[in-house]
Tab-separated table of C-alpha atoms in Angstrom:
chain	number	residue	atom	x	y	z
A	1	UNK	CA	21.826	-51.394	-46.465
A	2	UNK	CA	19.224	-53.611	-48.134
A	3	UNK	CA	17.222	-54.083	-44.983
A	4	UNK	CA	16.618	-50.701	-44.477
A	5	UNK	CA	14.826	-50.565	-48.197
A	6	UNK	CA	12.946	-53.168	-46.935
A	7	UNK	CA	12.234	-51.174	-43.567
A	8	UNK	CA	11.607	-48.012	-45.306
A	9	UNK	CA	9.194	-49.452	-47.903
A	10	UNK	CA	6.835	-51.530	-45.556
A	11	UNK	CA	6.876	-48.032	-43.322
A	12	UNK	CA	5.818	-45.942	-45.608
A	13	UNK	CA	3.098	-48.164	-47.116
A	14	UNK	CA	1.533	-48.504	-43.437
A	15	UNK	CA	1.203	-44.731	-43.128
A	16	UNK	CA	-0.679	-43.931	-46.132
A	17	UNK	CA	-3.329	-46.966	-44.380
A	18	UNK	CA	-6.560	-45.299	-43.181
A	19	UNK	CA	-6.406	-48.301	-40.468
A	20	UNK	CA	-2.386	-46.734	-39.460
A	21	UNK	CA	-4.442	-43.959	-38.468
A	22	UNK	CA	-7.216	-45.165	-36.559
A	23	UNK	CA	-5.268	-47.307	-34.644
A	24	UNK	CA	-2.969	-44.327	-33.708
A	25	UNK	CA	-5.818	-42.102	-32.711
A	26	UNK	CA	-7.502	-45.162	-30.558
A	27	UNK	CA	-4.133	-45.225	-28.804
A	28	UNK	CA	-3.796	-41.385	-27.777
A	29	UNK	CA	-7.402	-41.852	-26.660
A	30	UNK	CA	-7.078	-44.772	-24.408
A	31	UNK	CA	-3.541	-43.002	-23.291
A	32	UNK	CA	-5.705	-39.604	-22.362
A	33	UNK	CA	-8.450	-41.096	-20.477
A	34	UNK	CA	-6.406	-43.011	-18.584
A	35	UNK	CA	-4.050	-39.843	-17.369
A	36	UNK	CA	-7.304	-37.766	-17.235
A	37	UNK	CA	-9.175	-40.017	-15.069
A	38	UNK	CA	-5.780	-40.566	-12.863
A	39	UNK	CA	-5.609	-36.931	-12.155
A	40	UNK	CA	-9.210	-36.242	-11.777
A	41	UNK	CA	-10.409	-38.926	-9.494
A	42	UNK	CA	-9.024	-38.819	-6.285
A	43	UNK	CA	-11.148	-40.548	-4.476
A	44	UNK	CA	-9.985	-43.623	-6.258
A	45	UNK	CA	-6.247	-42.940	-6.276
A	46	UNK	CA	-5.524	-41.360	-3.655
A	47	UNK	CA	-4.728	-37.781	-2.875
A	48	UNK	CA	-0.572	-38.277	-3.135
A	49	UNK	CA	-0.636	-39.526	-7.225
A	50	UNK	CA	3.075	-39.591	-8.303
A	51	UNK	CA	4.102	-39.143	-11.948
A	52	UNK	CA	5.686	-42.707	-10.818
A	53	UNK	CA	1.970	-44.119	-10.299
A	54	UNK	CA	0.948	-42.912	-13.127
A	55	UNK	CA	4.055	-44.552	-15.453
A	56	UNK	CA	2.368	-47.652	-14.437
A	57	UNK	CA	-1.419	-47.022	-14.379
A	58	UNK	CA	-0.823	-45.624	-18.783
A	59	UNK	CA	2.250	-49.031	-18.912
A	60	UNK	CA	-0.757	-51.534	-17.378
A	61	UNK	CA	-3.126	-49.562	-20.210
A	62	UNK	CA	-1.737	-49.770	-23.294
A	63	UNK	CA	0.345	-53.263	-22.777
A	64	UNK	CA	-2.431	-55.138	-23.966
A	65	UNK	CA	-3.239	-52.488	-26.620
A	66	UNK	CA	0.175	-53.100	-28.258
A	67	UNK	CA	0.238	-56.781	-27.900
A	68	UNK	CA	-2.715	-56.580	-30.201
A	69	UNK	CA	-1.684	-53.903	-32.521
A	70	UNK	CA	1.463	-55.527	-33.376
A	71	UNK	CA	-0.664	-59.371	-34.229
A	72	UNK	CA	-2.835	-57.163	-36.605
A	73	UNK	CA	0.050	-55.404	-37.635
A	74	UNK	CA	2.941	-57.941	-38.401
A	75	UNK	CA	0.889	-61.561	-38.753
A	76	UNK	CA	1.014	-61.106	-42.609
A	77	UNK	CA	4.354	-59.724	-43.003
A	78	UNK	CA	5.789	-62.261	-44.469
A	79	UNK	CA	3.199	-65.271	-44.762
A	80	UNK	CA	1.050	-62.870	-46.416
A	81	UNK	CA	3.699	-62.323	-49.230
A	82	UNK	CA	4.767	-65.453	-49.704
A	83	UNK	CA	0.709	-66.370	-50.033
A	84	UNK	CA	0.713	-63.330	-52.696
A	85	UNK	CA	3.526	-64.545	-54.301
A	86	UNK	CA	5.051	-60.624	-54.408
A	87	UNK	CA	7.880	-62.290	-51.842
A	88	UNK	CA	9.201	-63.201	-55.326
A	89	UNK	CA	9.503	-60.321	-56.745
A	90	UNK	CA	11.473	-58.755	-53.518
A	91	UNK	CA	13.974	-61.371	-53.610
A	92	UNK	CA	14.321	-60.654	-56.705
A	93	UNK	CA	16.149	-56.838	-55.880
A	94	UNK	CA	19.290	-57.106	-54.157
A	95	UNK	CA	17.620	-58.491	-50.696
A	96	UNK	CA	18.839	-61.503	-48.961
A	97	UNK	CA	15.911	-63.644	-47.156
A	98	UNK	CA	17.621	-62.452	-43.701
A	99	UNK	CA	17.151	-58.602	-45.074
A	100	UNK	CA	13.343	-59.414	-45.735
A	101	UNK	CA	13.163	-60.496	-41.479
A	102	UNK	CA	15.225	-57.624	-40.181
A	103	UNK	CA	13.637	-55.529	-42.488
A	104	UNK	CA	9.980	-56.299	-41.612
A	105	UNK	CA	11.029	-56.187	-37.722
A	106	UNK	CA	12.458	-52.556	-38.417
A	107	UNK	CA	9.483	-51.344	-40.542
A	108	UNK	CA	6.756	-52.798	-38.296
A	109	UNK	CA	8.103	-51.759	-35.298
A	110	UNK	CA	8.153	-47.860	-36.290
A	111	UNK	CA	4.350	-48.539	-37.515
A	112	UNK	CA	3.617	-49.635	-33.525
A	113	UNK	CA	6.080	-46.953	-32.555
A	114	UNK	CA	4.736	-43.778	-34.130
A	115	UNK	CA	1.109	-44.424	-31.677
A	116	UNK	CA	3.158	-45.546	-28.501
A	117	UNK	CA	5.315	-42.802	-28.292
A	118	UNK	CA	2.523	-40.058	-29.336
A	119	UNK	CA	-0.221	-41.506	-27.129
A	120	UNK	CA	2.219	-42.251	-23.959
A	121	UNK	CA	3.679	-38.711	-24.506
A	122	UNK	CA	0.401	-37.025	-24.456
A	123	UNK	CA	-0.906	-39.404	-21.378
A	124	UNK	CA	1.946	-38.478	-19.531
A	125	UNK	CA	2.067	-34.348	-20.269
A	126	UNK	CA	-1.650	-34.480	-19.719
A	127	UNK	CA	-1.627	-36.571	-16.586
A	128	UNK	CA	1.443	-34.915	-14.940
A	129	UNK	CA	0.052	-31.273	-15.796
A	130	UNK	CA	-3.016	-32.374	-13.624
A	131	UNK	CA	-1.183	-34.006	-11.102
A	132	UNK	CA	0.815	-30.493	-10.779
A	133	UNK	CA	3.955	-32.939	-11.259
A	134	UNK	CA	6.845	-33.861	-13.377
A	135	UNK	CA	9.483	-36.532	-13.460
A	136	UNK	CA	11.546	-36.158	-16.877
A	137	UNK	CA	13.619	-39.878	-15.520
A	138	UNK	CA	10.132	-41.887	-14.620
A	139	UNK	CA	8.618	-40.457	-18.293
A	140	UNK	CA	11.709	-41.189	-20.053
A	141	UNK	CA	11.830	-44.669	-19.062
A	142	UNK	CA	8.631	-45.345	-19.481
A	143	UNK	CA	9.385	-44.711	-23.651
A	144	UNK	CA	12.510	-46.417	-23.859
A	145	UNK	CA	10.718	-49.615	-22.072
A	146	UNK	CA	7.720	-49.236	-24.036
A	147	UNK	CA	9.266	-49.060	-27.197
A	148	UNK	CA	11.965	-52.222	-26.237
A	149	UNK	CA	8.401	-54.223	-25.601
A	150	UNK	CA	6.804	-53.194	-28.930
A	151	UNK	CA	10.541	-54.103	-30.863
A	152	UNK	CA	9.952	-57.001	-28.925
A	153	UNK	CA	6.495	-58.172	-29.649
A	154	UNK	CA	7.366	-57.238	-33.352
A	155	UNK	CA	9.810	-59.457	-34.035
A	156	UNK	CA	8.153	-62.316	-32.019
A	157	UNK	CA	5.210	-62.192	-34.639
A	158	UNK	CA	7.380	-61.451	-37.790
A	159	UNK	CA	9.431	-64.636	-36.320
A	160	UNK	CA	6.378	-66.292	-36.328
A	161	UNK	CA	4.871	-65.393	-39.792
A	162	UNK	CA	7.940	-66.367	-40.955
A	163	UNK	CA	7.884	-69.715	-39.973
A	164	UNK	CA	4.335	-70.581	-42.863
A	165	UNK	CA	3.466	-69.410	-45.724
A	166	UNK	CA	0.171	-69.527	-45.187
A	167	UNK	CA	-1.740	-66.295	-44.214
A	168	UNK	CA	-4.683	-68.434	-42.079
A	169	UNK	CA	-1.810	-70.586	-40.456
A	170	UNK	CA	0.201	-67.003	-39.654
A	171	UNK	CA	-3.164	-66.124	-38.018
A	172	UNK	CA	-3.877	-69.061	-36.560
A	173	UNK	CA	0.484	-69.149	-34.356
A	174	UNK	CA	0.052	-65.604	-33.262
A	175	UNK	CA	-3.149	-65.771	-31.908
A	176	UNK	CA	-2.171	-69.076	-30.260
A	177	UNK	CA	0.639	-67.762	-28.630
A	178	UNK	CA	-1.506	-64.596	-27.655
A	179	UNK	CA	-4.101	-67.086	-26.007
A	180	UNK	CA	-1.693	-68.999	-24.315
A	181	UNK	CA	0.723	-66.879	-22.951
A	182	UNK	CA	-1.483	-63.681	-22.163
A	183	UNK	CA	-5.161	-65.055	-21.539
A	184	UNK	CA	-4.471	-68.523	-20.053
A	185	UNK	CA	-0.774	-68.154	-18.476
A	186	UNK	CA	-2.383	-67.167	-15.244
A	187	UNK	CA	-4.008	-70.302	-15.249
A	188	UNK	CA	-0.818	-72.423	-15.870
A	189	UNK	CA	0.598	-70.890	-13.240
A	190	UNK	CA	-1.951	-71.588	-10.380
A	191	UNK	CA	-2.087	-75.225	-11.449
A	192	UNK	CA	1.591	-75.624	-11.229
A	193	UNK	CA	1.176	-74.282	-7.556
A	194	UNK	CA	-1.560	-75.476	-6.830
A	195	UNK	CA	0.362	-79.477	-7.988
A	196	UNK	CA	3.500	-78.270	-6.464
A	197	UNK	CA	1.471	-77.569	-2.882
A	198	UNK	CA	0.082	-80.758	-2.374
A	199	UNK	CA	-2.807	-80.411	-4.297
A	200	UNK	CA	-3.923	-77.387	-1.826
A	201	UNK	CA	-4.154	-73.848	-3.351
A	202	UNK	CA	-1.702	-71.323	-0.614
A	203	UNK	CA	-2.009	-67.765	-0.229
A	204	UNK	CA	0.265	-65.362	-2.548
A	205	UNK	CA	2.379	-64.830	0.174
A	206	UNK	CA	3.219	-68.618	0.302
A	207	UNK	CA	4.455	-69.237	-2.817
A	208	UNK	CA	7.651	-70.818	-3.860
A	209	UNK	CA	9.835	-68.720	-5.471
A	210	UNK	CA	10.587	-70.480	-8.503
A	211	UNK	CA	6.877	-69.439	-9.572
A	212	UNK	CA	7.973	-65.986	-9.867
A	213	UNK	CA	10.251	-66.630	-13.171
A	214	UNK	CA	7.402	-68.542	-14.718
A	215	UNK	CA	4.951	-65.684	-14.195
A	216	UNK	CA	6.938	-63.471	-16.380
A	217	UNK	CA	6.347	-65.645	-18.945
A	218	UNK	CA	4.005	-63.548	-20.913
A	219	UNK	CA	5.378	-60.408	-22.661
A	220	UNK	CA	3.520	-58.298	-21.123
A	221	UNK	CA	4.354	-59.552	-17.436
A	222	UNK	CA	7.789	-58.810	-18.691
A	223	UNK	CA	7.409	-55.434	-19.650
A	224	UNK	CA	5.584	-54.764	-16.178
A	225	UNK	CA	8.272	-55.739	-14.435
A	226	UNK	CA	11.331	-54.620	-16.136
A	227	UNK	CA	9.661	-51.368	-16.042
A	228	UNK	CA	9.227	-51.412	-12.449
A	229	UNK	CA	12.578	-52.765	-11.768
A	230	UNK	CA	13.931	-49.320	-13.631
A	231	UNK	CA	11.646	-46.946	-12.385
A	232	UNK	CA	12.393	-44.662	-9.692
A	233	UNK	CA	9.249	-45.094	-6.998
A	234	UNK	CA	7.795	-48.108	-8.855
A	235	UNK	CA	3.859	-48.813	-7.226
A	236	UNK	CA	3.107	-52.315	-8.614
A	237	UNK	CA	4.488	-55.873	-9.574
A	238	UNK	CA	2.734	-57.712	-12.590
A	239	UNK	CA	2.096	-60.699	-10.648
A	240	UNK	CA	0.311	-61.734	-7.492
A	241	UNK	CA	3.411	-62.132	-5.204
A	242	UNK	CA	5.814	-59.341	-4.175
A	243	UNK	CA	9.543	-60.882	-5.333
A	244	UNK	CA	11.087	-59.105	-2.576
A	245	UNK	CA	10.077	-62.195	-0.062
A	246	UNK	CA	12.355	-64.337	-1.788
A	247	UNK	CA	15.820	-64.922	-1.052
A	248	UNK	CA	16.287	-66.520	-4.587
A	249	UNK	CA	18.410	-64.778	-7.153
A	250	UNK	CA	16.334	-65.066	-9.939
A	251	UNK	CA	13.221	-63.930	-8.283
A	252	UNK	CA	13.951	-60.232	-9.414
A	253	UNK	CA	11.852	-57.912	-11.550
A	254	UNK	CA	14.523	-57.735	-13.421
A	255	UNK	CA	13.757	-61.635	-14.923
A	256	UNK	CA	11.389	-59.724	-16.737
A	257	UNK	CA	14.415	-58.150	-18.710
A	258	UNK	CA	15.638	-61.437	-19.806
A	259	UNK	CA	12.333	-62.819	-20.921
A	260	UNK	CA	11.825	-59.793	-23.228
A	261	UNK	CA	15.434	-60.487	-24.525
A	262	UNK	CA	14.204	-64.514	-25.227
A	263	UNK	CA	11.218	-63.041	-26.894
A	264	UNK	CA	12.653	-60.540	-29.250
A	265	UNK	CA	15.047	-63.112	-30.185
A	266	UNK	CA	14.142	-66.748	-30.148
A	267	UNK	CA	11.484	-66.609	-32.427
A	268	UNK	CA	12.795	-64.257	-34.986
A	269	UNK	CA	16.025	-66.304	-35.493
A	270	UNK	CA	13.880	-69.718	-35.963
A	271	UNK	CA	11.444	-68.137	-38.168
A	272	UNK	CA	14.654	-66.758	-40.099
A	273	UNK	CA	16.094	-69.998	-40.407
A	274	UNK	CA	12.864	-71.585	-41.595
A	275	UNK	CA	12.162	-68.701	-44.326
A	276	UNK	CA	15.488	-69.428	-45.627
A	277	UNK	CA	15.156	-72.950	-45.436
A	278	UNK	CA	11.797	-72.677	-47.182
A	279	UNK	CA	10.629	-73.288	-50.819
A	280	UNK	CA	8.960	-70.333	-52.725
């Protein structure tokens, strides 16, 4: 298919980058002393570490890491070419506009994989050898989640350099969205409480359940807790209130599945319909 060309191309050009590799060995170095300080200090976690606990300690790690990695990696995917003008000159072999998205979602997304896998595999052999543990389900989950949240991150910044063709205006969405929703959604949240209560800030355990849906907002918040909604023995919630003390139906970890789903899909389509709307 002509997406995969696409896919294949962009792949291959990111691992002959010197940067594909730094980035890859940052990764498996963050991942290792994270799994090495897990099972070597036990005065701060605790005698009874579970390959379970540590799923989450290397997931709460490297979230942030990959949120990152995948702006530096994907904000230029397609503004940048259009910019360049070499968008051109792909259109011009047998590749519809829609090919060029899918294409740059596939390729960029096994860039981010190749370093998530490897440095979440070694954190996890590493951590569970010194743990004296193993727990094939937790470890395999944690990879199939953690790649579904770099897919989605991905496309959510392809979709987005899709929508300009300007490289500083590419720059300038994803880093919005990455202020808003992961540095200053905390924020949103506690004012809507805090309006919601009467003007009076409550205690975690007080708040109204629909706040739990809106704290899942940001990506990563989703990834925490669809990963802990799927893991066997899961230790921690990504937000300050345990959803079990609501009655509500949507107040599941599992919200966190279906706000990955809106973010690996939403913005790719729109920033597909705008490329192909767009004038090159």
């Amino acid at each position: 298919m002509s997406w995969q060309a696409v896919a294949r191309k962009d792949f291959q050009d990111a691992i002959r980058s010197r940067s594909f590799w730094v980035i890859s060995v940052l990764f498996c170095l963050l991942a290792l002393g994270v799994a090495i300080a897990y099972g070597v200090f036990t005065d701060v976690f605790g005698a009874d570490r579970t390959v379970a606990g540590l799923v989450f300690l290397l997931a709460n790690a490297i979230s942030l890491f990959i949120v990152i990695t995948a702006i530096l990696v994907c904000y230029k995917s397609v503004a940048g070419e259009r910019e360049s003008g070499s968008i051109k000159l792909l259109l011009s072999l047998p590749h519809s506009r829609r090919d060029v998205i899918v294409g740059k979602i596939a390729g960029r997304t096994g860039v981010l994989a190749v370093p998530t896998i490897g440095g979440l595999l070694l954190g996890l052999v590493v951590g569970s050898a010194l743990i004296g543990q193993v727990d094939p389900v937790a470890t395999a989950l944690l990879l199939v989640v953690g790649l579904f949240f770099a897919l989605t991150f991905v496309s959510a910044m392809v979709g987005f350099s899709a929508m300009t063709g300007s490289s500083a205006k590419a720059a300038a969405l994803t880093l919005g969205v990455f202020f808003v929703f992961e540095l200053l959604w905390d924020v949103v949240t506690l004012v809507l409480v805090f309006v919601a209560s009467g003007f009076t800030l409550p205690s975690p355990a007080s708040y109204p359940a629909w706040i739990y849906p809106i704290m899942q907002v940001p990506p990563t918040s989703a990834f925490l807790s669809t990963l802990n909604a799927v893991v066997p023995g899961g230790t921690t919630t990504p937000a300050p209130v345990d959803p079990s003390t609501f009655e509500a139906f949507y107040a599941s970890p599992w919200i966190g599945l279906a706000v990955l789903l809106v973010w690996l899909t939403v913005p790719a389509v729109v920033g597909s319909r705008m490329f192909a709307r767009a004038d090159l």
